[in-house]
């Protein structure tokens, strides 16, 4: 589906209304770093680029639109069960926070392409609840990683171990492994690549695997048979090293099916050594190692320090390197990246650097100011982001007829009964109503329409159905 907004757009306002106005399945990657329910208020230091930015991260049921509460119970009973469990285990603050998150995550799932990925950044306050919620909303099979980012070196947390980690819940597609490789650590190189020759450092690797084979993998080569020691030949055929051999030393190696023939080729290319006991082993060169795919614990990305060039002073600012890794892992050039809690626009700046399209949303008007400053600083000539406050209007619902034209159909479907007071009325006193009003992101789509008697319709006014019900 095509996005109904331009790349480079930032909305100032509540992301729920903006997300509701976005077309289905138009975003390739969503990174969200919402408030964590940390029971704190965050403020930027006076004098920093972000001075004036503040947000509260303490939750009560008043922070949640009553509609959101009702909507979750109605639209996703499984997610609501998780929220209810959180209320019983931890109380209303966690319940409110999870309702706030769940309605927004539902919209994010809708706007994400089926081929897209989502990373939810949080801390250990709510990571466990959010993980179950995400399993329910994005499906268990879409789960990829529960990443740990070691965000600070040490932290003194009297009475318990220091809390130094943030959590990233990653759902979606397989990552682009080669886009995120990191160099091997010196320690790793020193312990593994202990030999060297004219081609450089190498490790001496086994050419066999456990268990005997009746086939070619169990036959002798150069007078040595792995069957004698209960093993079989395991000669590289796939993977990074086989590809390197094929590309750099033995053209056509990957196409060679014969095991003994592959051993011959490796031997001719000087890639086999023999131990003092005559056992053949594979030389695995450091030069061929493309680096390590980061594990699920990230200790190599430092936080934004007080002297860093990228520092804006925005509370909870995340490092560009963190976002660059995520964007490289889970998107391609030209893809659309969305950050619905974009803060000082770290994701947007990182996406821009990596030639992705991007859009962001934040309650704070500072996001737009900061992204403009940050991108202009890097690009020099920069036309500026598009700043909007009005949510977009969906264009993927087709040409919708005037909503009033649904009156007859609705009257038939509801069998003449008003959804509000459940009373039967003649056709002429029934009025078509938007369940979710248009000002709150509701559309003229038939799914959002119902018939109310004129009395109920007047009483409901501009409220959502759930808001109105709560007052009945
Ligand atoms: C943890 S900060 C994000 C920091 C960001 N990742 C960065 O690097 O600057 C959370 C942001 O969510 C914003 N926010 C909170 N509730 C929101 C809502 N309903 N809609 C949009 N933004 C919201 C806050 O203003 C705050 O900027």
XYZ file of C-alpha atoms and ligand atoms in Angstrom:
499
model
C 0.000 0.000 0.000
C 1.274 3.513 -0.752
C 1.837 5.876 2.180
C -0.555 8.815 2.347
C 2.156 11.166 3.628
C 5.506 12.361 2.353
C 8.882 11.221 3.600
C 10.291 13.863 5.950
C 7.001 14.501 7.758
C 6.832 15.105 11.506
C 3.549 15.439 13.324
C 3.248 17.259 16.611
C 0.472 15.609 18.575
C -0.784 12.339 19.961
C 0.462 9.500 17.808
C -2.799 7.542 18.141
C -4.775 9.938 15.961
C -1.907 10.203 13.462
C -1.454 6.435 13.234
C -5.192 6.023 12.705
C -4.993 8.333 9.723
C -2.195 6.370 8.026
C -2.900 3.888 5.249
C -2.699 0.158 5.901
C 0.606 -1.647 5.348
C 2.719 1.284 4.176
C 5.672 1.277 6.618
C 8.720 -1.001 6.430
C 10.211 -0.461 9.881
C 8.852 0.958 13.119
C 11.124 1.805 16.032
C 9.352 3.044 19.117
C 10.863 4.316 22.321
C 7.786 5.222 24.339
C 7.726 6.354 27.946
C 8.672 3.310 30.034
C 6.278 3.749 32.990
C 9.360 4.683 34.996
C 7.446 6.844 37.496
C 9.587 9.888 36.664
C 9.290 13.230 34.934
C 11.981 13.907 32.330
C 13.208 17.400 31.577
C 15.976 18.699 29.332
C 18.656 20.824 30.993
C 18.258 24.590 30.581
C 20.687 25.835 27.939
C 20.747 22.590 25.940
C 19.413 22.477 22.368
C 16.381 20.669 23.758
C 15.670 23.049 26.650
C 11.963 23.098 27.389
C 11.403 19.465 26.480
C 9.699 17.503 29.220
C 7.470 14.515 29.548
C 5.873 12.753 32.412
C 6.147 9.002 32.801
C 3.775 8.313 35.658
C 0.529 6.594 34.797
C -3.011 6.650 36.143
C -6.266 5.632 34.486
C -6.893 9.341 33.826
C -4.073 9.252 31.275
C -5.986 6.801 29.152
C -8.929 7.816 27.072
C -11.840 5.707 28.364
C -12.446 4.803 24.775
C -9.026 3.151 24.581
C -9.953 0.996 27.535
C -13.195 -0.140 25.943
C -11.599 -0.502 22.525
C -8.987 -2.954 23.755
C -11.562 -5.108 25.487
C -13.604 -5.151 22.299
C -10.948 -5.418 19.569
C -8.441 -7.725 21.160
C -9.648 -9.812 24.082
C -6.295 -11.669 24.290
C -4.385 -8.408 24.747
C -6.990 -7.267 27.204
C -6.444 -10.453 29.235
C -2.748 -9.525 29.533
C -3.713 -6.017 30.650
C -6.118 -7.428 33.198
C -3.422 -9.778 34.519
C -1.103 -6.772 34.883
C -3.795 -4.918 36.842
C -4.168 -7.828 39.229
C -0.432 -8.361 39.637
C 0.763 -4.764 39.692
C -2.164 -2.413 39.909
C -3.774 0.361 37.936
C -0.657 2.237 36.907
C 0.620 -0.723 34.874
C -2.892 -1.373 33.581
C -3.224 2.204 32.301
C 0.212 2.158 30.758
C -0.477 -1.103 28.930
C -3.836 0.123 27.612
C -2.068 3.221 26.287
C 0.536 1.022 24.598
C -1.822 -1.674 23.309
C -4.146 0.601 21.320
C -1.154 2.239 19.678
C 0.577 -1.069 18.963
C -2.610 -2.303 17.274
C -2.466 0.655 14.889
C 1.255 0.110 14.339
C 0.576 -3.486 13.343
C -1.975 -2.199 10.842
C 0.331 0.367 9.229
C 3.316 -2.016 9.127
C 3.778 -3.965 5.880
C 3.533 -7.765 6.234
C 7.237 -7.719 5.261
C 8.055 -5.123 7.924
C 9.692 -5.230 11.355
C 9.108 -3.478 14.651
C 11.468 -2.760 17.556
C 9.942 -1.729 20.878
C 12.478 -0.086 23.189
C 11.692 -0.287 26.912
C 13.289 -1.065 30.252
C 12.705 -3.790 32.796
C 9.748 -1.971 34.380
C 7.308 -3.257 31.768
C 9.384 -5.377 29.333
C 7.788 -8.619 30.542
C 4.216 -7.369 30.040
C 5.034 -5.726 26.728
C 6.600 -8.936 25.450
C 3.417 -10.933 26.062
C 1.355 -8.121 24.591
C 3.547 -8.074 21.470
C 3.296 -11.867 21.153
C -0.465 -11.437 21.088
C -0.540 -8.459 18.742
C 2.244 -9.290 16.273
C 2.094 -13.103 16.710
C 4.500 -15.354 18.491
C 5.990 -16.558 15.208
C 7.034 -12.988 14.308
C 9.186 -12.791 17.450
C 12.872 -12.471 16.563
C 14.823 -11.266 19.601
C 14.559 -9.861 23.073
C 17.657 -7.667 22.774
C 19.520 -6.269 25.747
C 21.369 -2.990 25.242
C 23.870 -2.204 27.973
C 23.207 1.486 28.140
C 25.553 2.510 30.963
C 28.653 1.061 32.567
C 27.594 0.965 36.177
C 24.662 1.957 38.256
C 24.261 1.893 41.987
C 20.791 0.627 42.814
C 21.024 0.034 46.569
C 19.643 -3.347 47.602
C 19.847 -4.962 44.187
C 22.151 -5.393 41.214
C 22.736 -2.213 39.215
C 20.216 -1.644 36.411
C 22.336 -0.923 33.372
C 20.301 -2.408 30.546
C 17.475 -1.388 28.235
C 15.366 -3.957 26.401
C 14.388 -4.045 22.726
C 11.597 -6.369 21.640
C 12.097 -7.188 17.976
C 9.305 -8.725 15.856
C 9.231 -9.160 12.093
C 11.576 -10.392 9.402
C 15.025 -11.968 9.359
C 17.776 -9.371 9.690
C 20.267 -8.433 6.935
C 23.173 -10.170 8.658
C 25.895 -8.722 6.476
C 24.752 -5.160 7.060
C 25.401 -5.242 10.790
C 28.583 -7.195 11.263
C 31.002 -5.923 13.875
C 34.774 -6.543 14.001
C 35.971 -9.468 16.094
C 37.311 -8.421 19.468
C 41.119 -8.378 19.941
C 40.648 -11.086 22.537
C 38.720 -13.232 20.096
C 41.350 -12.765 17.389
C 44.221 -13.497 19.785
C 42.636 -16.662 21.159
C 41.355 -18.083 17.855
C 43.826 -17.033 15.118
C 47.031 -18.259 16.734
C 48.965 -19.243 13.582
C 50.170 -17.232 10.645
C 51.806 -17.616 7.239
C 52.326 -15.434 4.187
C 48.525 -15.042 3.833
C 48.188 -13.763 7.397
C 46.709 -15.046 10.660
C 44.690 -18.256 10.598
C 43.104 -20.800 12.909
C 43.495 -24.538 12.559
C 40.015 -26.038 12.220
C 38.606 -29.514 12.235
C 37.716 -30.988 8.837
C 35.516 -33.690 10.364
C 32.237 -34.025 12.239
C 31.044 -36.554 14.834
C 29.709 -39.979 13.710
C 30.780 -42.308 10.907
C 29.471 -42.306 7.335
C 28.999 -45.168 4.839
C 29.394 -42.798 1.896
C 32.221 -40.733 0.485
C 32.416 -38.792 3.774
C 33.702 -41.988 5.400
C 36.513 -42.764 2.940
C 40.274 -42.231 3.219
C 42.073 -39.188 1.791
C 45.868 -38.772 1.786
C 46.135 -42.005 3.810
C 43.899 -40.751 6.623
C 40.346 -42.026 7.239
C 38.032 -40.187 9.675
C 36.049 -43.435 10.198
C 39.025 -44.757 12.196
C 38.278 -42.236 14.931
C 34.466 -42.486 14.716
C 34.043 -39.361 12.547
C 33.258 -38.310 8.961
C 34.554 -35.582 6.611
C 32.957 -32.179 7.066
C 34.487 -29.998 4.347
C 33.124 -26.419 3.964
C 30.451 -26.287 1.297
C 28.207 -23.418 2.431
C 28.668 -20.394 4.663
C 30.945 -17.374 4.716
C 34.232 -19.280 4.488
C 33.172 -21.457 1.536
C 32.016 -18.320 -0.264
C 35.326 -16.583 0.464
C 37.273 -19.604 -0.851
C 35.178 -19.604 -4.016
C 35.471 -15.844 -4.524
C 39.146 -15.379 -3.645
C 41.056 -18.620 -4.160
C 39.303 -21.463 -5.962
C 36.798 -20.282 -8.569
C 34.037 -22.862 -8.967
C 34.660 -24.367 -5.513
C 31.018 -23.997 -4.443
C 29.902 -26.039 -7.460
C 32.135 -29.009 -6.602
C 29.993 -31.829 -5.159
C 32.670 -34.448 -4.478
C 34.041 -34.401 -0.941
C 37.433 -35.854 -1.818
C 37.639 -33.527 -4.829
C 36.967 -30.553 -2.558
C 39.740 -31.752 -0.238
C 42.085 -31.936 -3.250
C 41.171 -28.400 -4.263
C 41.734 -27.068 -0.746
C 45.072 -28.878 -0.550
C 46.235 -27.482 -3.896
C 45.324 -23.974 -2.732
C 47.417 -24.422 0.444
C 44.409 -24.410 2.775
C 45.165 -27.733 4.478
C 47.858 -28.448 7.060
C 48.813 -31.793 8.564
C 49.426 -32.271 12.285
C 52.460 -34.201 13.557
C 50.166 -37.286 13.607
C 49.198 -36.756 9.946
C 45.662 -35.487 10.628
C 44.531 -33.000 7.947
C 43.112 -29.711 9.258
C 41.651 -26.643 7.596
C 43.407 -23.281 7.661
C 40.729 -20.665 8.349
C 42.123 -17.210 7.567
C 41.258 -14.144 9.609
C 41.138 -12.146 6.370
C 38.060 -14.150 5.343
C 36.153 -13.413 8.511
C 33.552 -10.729 7.683
C 33.098 -9.904 11.368
C 30.573 -11.080 13.856
C 26.811 -10.718 13.631
C 26.018 -8.977 16.926
C 24.596 -11.312 19.545
C 21.405 -10.414 21.406
C 23.320 -8.590 24.140
C 24.688 -5.274 22.873
C 27.585 -3.991 24.933
C 29.401 -2.128 22.162
C 27.168 0.951 21.791
C 27.893 3.595 24.420
C 25.213 6.052 25.540
C 25.283 9.649 24.274
C 27.885 11.212 26.564
C 27.833 14.777 27.817
C 30.511 15.895 25.314
C 29.195 14.016 22.261
C 28.559 16.048 19.108
C 25.192 14.366 18.664
C 24.005 15.352 22.136
C 20.918 17.579 22.106
C 20.130 17.443 25.805
C 16.724 15.885 25.046
C 15.778 13.647 27.958
C 16.219 9.945 27.109
C 18.014 10.686 23.833
C 19.275 7.452 22.260
C 22.595 7.121 20.399
C 22.611 7.295 16.601
C 24.724 4.121 16.489
C 21.922 2.147 18.125
C 19.374 3.290 15.568
C 21.784 2.819 12.688
C 22.240 -0.832 13.642
C 18.493 -1.404 13.807
C 17.789 0.400 10.539
C 20.576 -1.429 8.689
C 19.446 -4.775 10.088
C 15.794 -4.419 9.194
C 15.401 -2.134 6.189
C 16.805 -1.353 2.757
C 17.633 1.956 1.111
C 14.429 3.748 0.128
C 12.322 1.926 2.750
C 10.022 3.924 5.007
C 10.988 4.118 8.689
C 8.502 5.410 11.254
C 9.167 6.515 14.839
C 5.853 7.314 16.581
C 7.602 8.594 19.770
C 10.450 10.346 17.995
C 11.673 12.678 20.785
C 14.718 14.536 19.496
C 14.464 12.634 16.215
C 17.404 10.246 16.578
C 15.683 7.605 14.428
C 14.859 10.128 11.741
C 18.417 11.452 11.559
C 19.812 7.895 11.435
C 17.308 6.925 8.717
C 18.185 10.024 6.702
C 21.902 9.189 6.892
C 21.158 5.708 5.579
C 19.037 6.947 2.637
C 15.767 5.658 4.061
C 12.473 7.544 3.891
C 11.252 8.574 7.305
C 8.420 10.059 9.357
C 8.028 10.832 13.036
C 5.425 11.795 15.606
C 5.856 13.381 19.036
C 3.723 15.269 21.501
C 6.546 17.753 21.899
C 6.945 20.442 19.209
C 10.685 20.307 19.874
C 11.044 17.185 17.733
C 10.499 19.135 14.527
C 12.906 21.902 15.566
C 15.592 19.414 16.539
C 15.302 17.229 13.450
C 15.616 20.277 11.230
C 18.687 21.456 13.100
C 20.257 18.017 13.222
C 19.739 17.151 9.551
C 20.690 20.635 8.335
C 23.937 20.292 10.297
C 24.773 17.087 8.414
C 23.460 17.843 4.954
C 24.152 21.545 4.698
C 21.469 22.258 2.118
C 18.245 20.906 3.544
C 14.747 21.894 2.579
C 13.446 21.086 6.039
C 11.016 18.559 7.362
C 7.282 18.986 6.836
C 5.715 19.922 10.159
C 2.072 18.923 10.591
C -0.422 18.877 13.414
C -3.453 17.513 11.510
C -3.498 13.712 11.247
C -3.315 12.375 7.686
C -6.513 11.242 5.942
C -6.515 7.657 4.770
C -6.571 7.225 1.006
C -6.665 3.433 0.955
C -10.333 3.005 1.684
C -11.358 3.656 -1.903
C -13.876 6.271 -2.916
C -16.210 6.086 0.037
C -19.789 7.091 -0.671
C -21.362 9.659 1.615
C -21.765 7.930 4.962
C -25.504 8.692 5.042
C -26.031 6.376 2.057
C -25.519 3.446 4.491
C -28.739 4.218 6.327
C -30.858 1.571 4.618
C -28.281 -1.176 4.941
C -27.647 -0.383 8.597
C -31.355 -0.295 9.327
C -31.650 -3.789 7.849
C -28.575 -5.115 9.649
C -29.688 -3.695 13.007
C -33.256 -4.831 12.339
C -34.479 -1.352 13.173
C -33.019 -1.376 16.689
C -30.994 1.618 17.960
C -27.485 0.530 19.071
C -27.708 2.992 21.984
C -31.012 2.337 23.777
C -31.744 -1.015 22.083
C -35.258 0.183 21.202
C -37.015 -0.420 17.883
C -37.685 2.810 15.937
C -39.213 3.683 12.548
C -36.640 4.333 9.797
C -37.261 8.096 9.661
C -35.979 8.782 13.207
C -32.755 6.787 12.818
C -29.469 8.662 12.180
C -26.130 7.410 10.915
C -23.414 7.875 13.550
C -19.609 7.454 13.516
C -18.643 4.986 16.265
C -15.199 6.654 16.447
C -15.801 10.319 15.535
C -13.916 11.693 12.564
C -12.058 14.202 14.761
C -10.575 11.245 16.630
C -9.362 9.500 13.475
C -12.642 7.713 12.622
C -13.437 7.236 8.927
C -16.574 6.948 6.771
C -15.767 3.273 6.293
C -18.877 1.106 6.837
C -17.147 -0.628 9.786
C -17.170 2.681 11.661
C -20.867 3.421 11.143
C -24.005 2.570 13.105
C -27.589 3.764 13.427
C -28.750 5.589 16.538
C -32.156 6.997 17.261
C -32.072 10.788 17.184
C -32.305 10.965 21.004
C -29.240 8.748 21.521
C -27.356 10.490 18.728
C -27.924 13.906 20.343
C -26.902 12.568 23.737
C -23.705 10.964 22.377
C -22.632 14.138 20.535
C -18.943 14.236 19.564
C -17.952 11.464 21.980
C -16.834 8.008 21.078
C -19.297 5.215 21.673
C -17.291 3.894 24.622
C -16.983 7.350 26.194
C -20.694 7.821 25.879
C -21.467 4.356 27.251
C -19.272 5.063 30.277
C -21.637 7.908 31.195
C -24.868 5.903 30.766
C 11.688 8.096 25.578
S 11.302 9.516 24.653
C 11.888 9.173 23.034
C 13.338 9.552 22.867
C 13.846 9.311 21.434
N 14.016 7.926 21.135
C 15.166 10.031 21.209
O 16.180 9.420 20.906
O 15.136 11.248 21.360
C 9.582 9.342 24.534
C 8.901 10.412 23.729
O 7.538 10.064 23.581
C 6.786 11.278 23.500
N 5.382 10.901 23.732
C 4.788 10.484 24.871
N 3.480 10.201 24.664
C 3.245 10.413 23.328
C 2.097 10.292 22.492
N 0.921 9.882 22.970
N 2.218 10.601 21.191
C 3.402 11.037 20.678
N 4.531 11.177 21.428
C 4.454 10.859 22.734
C 7.427 12.175 24.540
O 7.176 13.531 24.233
C 8.899 11.804 24.377
O 9.537 12.684 23.474
